[in-house]
PDB file of C-alpha atoms in Angstrom:
ATOM      1  CA  MET A   1      14.136  -1.755  14.130  1.00  0.00           C
ATOM      2  CA  ILE A   2      17.314  -2.430  12.467  1.00  0.00           C
ATOM      3  CA  HIS A   3      19.952  -4.908  12.991  1.00  0.00           C
ATOM      4  CA  PHE A   4      23.063  -3.911  11.012  1.00  0.00           C
ATOM      5  CA  THR A   5      25.507  -6.594  10.542  1.00  0.00           C
ATOM      6  CA  ASP A   6      28.745  -4.234  10.440  1.00  0.00           C
ATOM      7  CA  THR A   7      27.399  -0.713  11.483  1.00  0.00           C
ATOM      8  CA  ASN A   8      30.459   1.416   9.924  1.00  0.00           C
ATOM      9  CA  THR A   9      30.174  -0.466   6.657  1.00  0.00           C
ATOM     10  CA  ASP A  10      26.476  -0.200   6.513  1.00  0.00           C
ATOM     11  CA  ILE A  11      26.031   3.455   7.192  1.00  0.00           C
ATOM     12  CA  ASP A  12      28.795   4.256   4.869  1.00  0.00           C
ATOM     13  CA  LEU A  13      26.813   2.441   2.255  1.00  0.00           C
ATOM     14  CA  MET A  14      23.780   3.892   2.737  1.00  0.00           C
ATOM     15  CA  ALA A  15      25.029   7.453   3.233  1.00  0.00           C
ATOM     16  CA  GLY A  16      26.548   6.897  -0.339  1.00  0.00           C
ATOM     17  CA  VAL A  17      23.303   5.834  -1.819  1.00  0.00           C
ATOM     18  CA  THR A  18      20.791   8.087  -0.353  1.00  0.00           C
ATOM     19  CA  ARG A  19      19.805  11.443  -1.704  1.00  0.00           C
ATOM     20  CA  ASN A  20      18.178  12.945   1.230  1.00  0.00           C
ATOM     21  CA  GLU A  21      16.550  11.948   4.486  1.00  0.00           C
ATOM     22  CA  GLY A  22      13.119  11.401   3.266  1.00  0.00           C
ATOM     23  CA  SER A  23      14.224   9.300   0.117  1.00  0.00           C
ATOM     24  CA  GLY A  24      16.963   7.548   2.194  1.00  0.00           C
ATOM     25  CA  PHE A  25      14.048   6.441   4.824  1.00  0.00           C
ATOM     26  CA  ALA A  26      12.014   5.328   1.742  1.00  0.00           C
ATOM     27  CA  ASP A  27      14.712   3.167   0.171  1.00  0.00           C
ATOM     28  CA  PHE A  28      15.520   1.712   3.613  1.00  0.00           C
ATOM     29  CA  PHE A  29      11.912   1.009   4.424  1.00  0.00           C
ATOM     30  CA  GLY A  30      11.500  -0.494   0.854  1.00  0.00           C
ATOM     31  CA  ASP A  31      14.329  -2.570   0.913  1.00  0.00           C
ATOM     32  CA  LEU A  32      14.007  -4.088   4.285  1.00  0.00           C
ATOM     33  CA  ILE A  33      10.240  -4.784   3.996  1.00  0.00           C
ATOM     34  CA  LEU A  34       9.639  -5.655   0.538  1.00  0.00           C
ATOM     35  CA  LYS A  35      12.293  -5.357  -2.218  1.00  0.00           C
ATOM     36  CA  CYS A  36      14.971  -7.302  -0.505  1.00  0.00           C
ATOM     37  CA  PRO A  37      13.182  -9.993   1.019  1.00  0.00           C
ATOM     38  CA  THR A  38      11.298 -10.765  -2.157  1.00  0.00           C
ATOM     39  CA  TYR A  39      14.675 -10.640  -4.350  1.00  0.00           C
ATOM     40  CA  LEU A  40      16.465 -12.879  -1.952  1.00  0.00           C
ATOM     41  CA  PHE A  41      13.753 -15.462  -1.834  1.00  0.00           C
ATOM     42  CA  ALA A  42      13.548 -15.623  -5.887  1.00  0.00           C
ATOM     43  CA  ARG A  43      17.386 -15.865  -5.899  1.00  0.00           C
ATOM     44  CA  GLN A  44      17.259 -18.778  -3.332  1.00  0.00           C
ATOM     45  CA  PHE A  45      14.159 -20.186  -5.255  1.00  0.00           C
ATOM     46  CA  SER A  46      15.853 -19.887  -8.419  1.00  0.00           C
ATOM     47  CA  ALA A  47      18.914 -21.981  -7.094  1.00  0.00           C
ATOM     48  CA  GLY A  48      16.578 -24.645  -6.005  1.00  0.00           C
ATOM     49  CA  VAL A  49      14.575 -24.913  -9.135  1.00  0.00           C
ATOM     50  CA  ALA A  50      17.038 -24.097 -11.868  1.00  0.00           C
ATOM     51  CA  ASP A  51      16.823 -27.560 -13.692  1.00  0.00           C
ATOM     52  CA  THR A  52      12.983 -27.526 -13.719  1.00  0.00           C
ATOM     53  CA  HIS A  53      11.548 -23.746 -13.683  1.00  0.00           C
ATOM     54  CA  ARG A  54      12.204 -20.420 -14.847  1.00  0.00           C
ATOM     55  CA  VAL A  55      12.306 -17.499 -12.285  1.00  0.00           C
ATOM     56  CA  TYR A  56      11.750 -13.946 -13.661  1.00  0.00           C
ATOM     57  CA  PHE A  57      12.217 -10.545 -11.682  1.00  0.00           C
ATOM     58  CA  TYR A  58      11.502  -7.098 -12.553  1.00  0.00           C
ATOM     59  CA  GLU A  59      11.969  -3.612 -11.087  1.00  0.00           C
ATOM     60  CA  LEU A  60       9.101  -1.076 -11.744  1.00  0.00           C
ATOM     61  CA  ASP A  61      10.691   2.047 -12.756  1.00  0.00           C
ATOM     62  CA  TYR A  62       7.508   4.081 -13.574  1.00  0.00           C
ATOM     63  CA  GLU A  63       4.293   5.118 -11.738  1.00  0.00           C
ATOM     64  CA  SER A  64       1.256   6.674 -13.365  1.00  0.00           C
ATOM     65  CA  GLU A  65       0.487  10.187 -11.995  1.00  0.00           C
ATOM     66  CA  LEU A  66      -2.981   9.056 -11.118  1.00  0.00           C
ATOM     67  CA  TYR A  67      -1.593   6.214  -8.942  1.00  0.00           C
ATOM     68  CA  GLY A  68       0.467   8.777  -6.983  1.00  0.00           C
ATOM     69  CA  LYS A  69      -2.522  11.013  -6.485  1.00  0.00           C
ATOM     70  CA  HIS A  70      -4.700   8.331  -5.127  1.00  0.00           C
ATOM     71  CA  THR A  71      -2.241   6.772  -3.008  1.00  0.00           C
ATOM     72  CA  GLY A  72      -0.099   9.582  -1.554  1.00  0.00           C
ATOM     73  CA  CYS A  73       3.094   8.040  -3.214  1.00  0.00           C
ATOM     74  CA  ASP A  74       5.362  10.649  -4.705  1.00  0.00           C
ATOM     75  CA  PRO A  75       7.790   8.889  -6.750  1.00  0.00           C
ATOM     76  CA  LYS A  76      10.450  11.735  -6.732  1.00  0.00           C
ATOM     77  CA  THR A  77      10.985  11.249  -2.803  1.00  0.00           C
ATOM     78  CA  MET A  78       9.692   7.743  -2.171  1.00  0.00           C
ATOM     79  CA  GLY A  79      10.477   6.073  -5.460  1.00  0.00           C
ATOM     80  CA  VAL A  80       7.995   3.910  -7.285  1.00  0.00           C
ATOM     81  CA  CYS A  81       5.499   2.511  -4.664  1.00  0.00           C
ATOM     82  CA  HIS A  82       4.333  -0.935  -4.214  1.00  0.00           C
ATOM     83  CA  ALA A  83       1.567  -2.075  -6.228  1.00  0.00           C
ATOM     84  CA  ALA A  84       2.081   0.892  -8.898  1.00  0.00           C
ATOM     85  CA  ASP A  85       1.958  -1.934 -11.453  1.00  0.00           C
ATOM     86  CA  VAL A  86      -1.625  -2.984 -10.702  1.00  0.00           C
ATOM     87  CA  PRO A  87      -3.286  -0.417 -12.772  1.00  0.00           C
ATOM     88  CA  PHE A  88      -1.294  -1.314 -15.803  1.00  0.00           C
ATOM     89  CA  VAL A  89      -1.535  -5.213 -15.415  1.00  0.00           C
ATOM     90  CA  PHE A  90      -5.415  -4.757 -15.343  1.00  0.00           C
ATOM     91  CA  GLY A  91      -5.751  -2.166 -18.134  1.00  0.00           C
ATOM     92  CA  LEU A  92      -7.057   0.647 -16.259  1.00  0.00           C
ATOM     93  CA  PRO A  93      -5.489   3.127 -18.521  1.00  0.00           C
ATOM     94  CA  LEU A  94      -7.418   1.725 -21.359  1.00  0.00           C
ATOM     95  CA  ILE A  95     -10.668   1.971 -19.497  1.00  0.00           C
ATOM     96  CA  HIS A  96     -10.306   5.446 -17.945  1.00  0.00           C
ATOM     97  CA  THR A  97      -8.297   6.910 -20.646  1.00  0.00           C
ATOM     98  CA  LYS A  98      -9.047  10.619 -19.619  1.00  0.00           C
ATOM     99  CA  ASP A  99      -7.218   9.875 -16.308  1.00  0.00           C
ATOM    100  CA  PHE A 100      -3.829   8.481 -17.838  1.00  0.00           C
ATOM    101  CA  LEU A 101      -1.091   9.944 -20.189  1.00  0.00           C
ATOM    102  CA  PRO A 102      -1.156   8.572 -23.570  1.00  0.00           C
ATOM    103  CA  GLN A 103       2.171   6.582 -22.764  1.00  0.00           C
ATOM    104  CA  ASP A 104       0.286   5.019 -19.967  1.00  0.00           C
ATOM    105  CA  LEU A 105      -2.109   3.421 -22.437  1.00  0.00           C
ATOM    106  CA  VAL A 106       0.661   1.963 -24.514  1.00  0.00           C
ATOM    107  CA  PHE A 107       2.798   0.664 -21.394  1.00  0.00           C
ATOM    108  CA  SER A 108      -0.562  -1.003 -20.040  1.00  0.00           C
ATOM    109  CA  ARG A 109      -0.983  -2.766 -23.390  1.00  0.00           C
ATOM    110  CA  ASP A 110       2.874  -3.939 -23.045  1.00  0.00           C
ATOM    111  CA  VAL A 111       2.524  -4.967 -19.438  1.00  0.00           C
ATOM    112  CA  MET A 112      -0.715  -7.081 -20.340  1.00  0.00           C
ATOM    113  CA  ARG A 113       0.873  -8.445 -23.503  1.00  0.00           C
ATOM    114  CA  LEU A 114       4.040  -9.953 -21.163  1.00  0.00           C
ATOM    115  CA  TRP A 115       1.816 -11.101 -18.430  1.00  0.00           C
ATOM    116  CA  THR A 116      -0.606 -12.801 -20.826  1.00  0.00           C
ATOM    117  CA  LYS A 117       2.363 -14.553 -22.854  1.00  0.00           C
ATOM    118  CA  PHE A 118       3.756 -15.695 -19.471  1.00  0.00           C
ATOM    119  CA  ALA A 119       0.275 -16.991 -18.206  1.00  0.00           C
ATOM    120  CA  LYS A 120       0.189 -19.122 -21.728  1.00  0.00           C
ATOM    121  CA  ASP A 121       3.398 -20.708 -21.725  1.00  0.00           C
ATOM    122  CA  GLY A 122       5.375 -19.698 -18.661  1.00  0.00           C
ATOM    123  CA  ARG A 123       8.075 -17.697 -20.541  1.00  0.00           C
ATOM    124  CA  PHE A 124       8.325 -13.939 -21.215  1.00  0.00           C
ATOM    125  CA  GLY A 125      10.331 -14.771 -24.308  1.00  0.00           C
ATOM    126  CA  ASP A 126      13.806 -13.480 -25.358  1.00  0.00           C
ATOM    127  CA  GLU A 127      13.033 -10.058 -24.405  1.00  0.00           C
ATOM    128  CA  TRP A 128      13.054 -10.917 -20.750  1.00  0.00           C
ATOM    129  CA  PRO A 129      15.848 -12.732 -19.260  1.00  0.00           C
ATOM    130  CA  GLN A 130      15.562 -15.282 -16.282  1.00  0.00           C
ATOM    131  CA  LEU A 131      16.974 -13.778 -13.034  1.00  0.00           C
ATOM    132  CA  SER A 132      19.535 -16.268 -12.836  1.00  0.00           C
ATOM    133  CA  GLY A 133      21.131 -15.471 -16.354  1.00  0.00           C
ATOM    134  CA  ALA A 134      23.069 -17.949 -17.663  1.00  0.00           C
ATOM    135  CA  GLY A 135      22.314 -20.249 -14.655  1.00  0.00           C
ATOM    136  CA  VAL A 136      22.846 -20.518 -10.945  1.00  0.00           C
ATOM    137  CA  SER A 137      25.821 -22.808 -11.411  1.00  0.00           C
ATOM    138  CA  SER A 138      27.578 -20.359 -13.557  1.00  0.00           C
ATOM    139  CA  GLY A 139      27.887 -17.634 -11.131  1.00  0.00           C
ATOM    140  CA  ALA A 140      26.517 -15.191 -13.392  1.00  0.00           C
ATOM    141  CA  ALA A 141      25.055 -11.937 -12.055  1.00  0.00           C
ATOM    142  CA  PRO A 142      21.382 -11.813 -11.628  1.00  0.00           C
ATOM    143  CA  LEU A 143      19.386 -10.263 -14.489  1.00  0.00           C
ATOM    144  CA  VAL A 144      16.320  -8.018 -13.541  1.00  0.00           C
ATOM    145  CA  ARG A 145      14.088  -6.444 -16.126  1.00  0.00           C
ATOM    146  CA  SER A 146      13.041  -2.955 -15.882  1.00  0.00           C
ATOM    147  CA  LEU A 147       9.436  -2.033 -16.544  1.00  0.00           C
ATOM    148  CA  ASP A 148       9.339   1.443 -17.628  1.00  0.00           C
ATOM    149  CA  PRO A 149       7.607   2.900 -20.773  1.00  0.00           C
ATOM    150  CA  THR A 150      10.311   5.174 -21.760  1.00  0.00           C
ATOM    151  CA  ASN A 151      12.854   2.157 -22.147  1.00  0.00           C
ATOM    152  CA  MET A 152      11.069  -1.116 -22.299  1.00  0.00           C
ATOM    153  CA  SER A 153      14.205  -2.821 -23.146  1.00  0.00           C
ATOM    154  CA  ARG A 154      16.466  -2.102 -20.025  1.00  0.00           C
ATOM    155  CA  ILE A 155      17.962  -4.844 -18.330  1.00  0.00           C
ATOM    156  CA  TYR A 156      19.862  -4.383 -14.958  1.00  0.00           C
ATOM    157  CA  THR A 157      22.919  -6.562 -14.118  1.00  0.00           C
ATOM    158  CA  ASP A 158      23.283  -7.349 -10.432  1.00  0.00           C
ATOM    159  CA  PRO A 159      21.060  -4.128  -9.229  1.00  0.00           C
ATOM    160  CA  TYR A 160      20.909  -5.074  -5.626  1.00  0.00           C
ATOM    161  CA  HIS A 161      24.446  -6.147  -5.088  1.00  0.00           C
ATOM    162  CA  ASN A 162      25.189  -3.602  -2.685  1.00  0.00           C
ATOM    163  CA  THR A 163      21.906  -3.266  -0.928  1.00  0.00           C
ATOM    164  CA  CYS A 164      20.041  -6.756  -1.064  1.00  0.00           C
ATOM    165  CA  ASP A 165      23.116  -8.792  -1.334  1.00  0.00           C
ATOM    166  CA  GLY A 166      25.354  -6.681   0.655  1.00  0.00           C
ATOM    167  CA  VAL A 167      23.565  -5.020   3.638  1.00  0.00           C
ATOM    168  CA  TRP A 168      20.604  -7.303   3.930  1.00  0.00           C
ATOM    169  CA  GLN A 169      21.382 -10.738   2.877  1.00  0.00           C
ATOM    170  CA  THR A 170      22.842 -11.936   6.328  1.00  0.00           C
ATOM    171  CA  TYR A 171      19.936 -10.187   7.934  1.00  0.00           C
ATOM    172  CA  TYR A 172      17.308 -12.449   6.373  1.00  0.00           C
ATOM    173  CA  GLN A 173      19.728 -15.865   6.663  1.00  0.00           C
TER     174      GLN A 173
END
């Protein structure tokens, strides 16, 4: 299932990042199947269209309790699962208020505002930097927006350097 590029380096890296076997497997599987291919595609696409298009990227750092209950996803051991943003994008906390926490309602409004702004003019505004930061040709580190109701201004700088750019990049070339 796995094709390491340098077994000793890759195992040392993964051993340093994982918290236990269950969460380690969840990190590995998520990176292999979804996170890294998506991120690496976005980086490559950004480099190819830097003069004509904007590319944004985000990391969802929050999952509602309701989503976890319905999907069996446990953020403590599995991280935030794929599609956990869907209830917020479509305003489910505003419709089913009794099933969500008060911060979920605010978060859903924030996410809908961001998506609507992007749909209207292709920009998220100054609060959300492009993935390529200062530009692909500048060699600047990638910038990734965190979506989390506890800190809506967090921006990660080069968050996938060790995993996607380190371990998995050669695998997907």
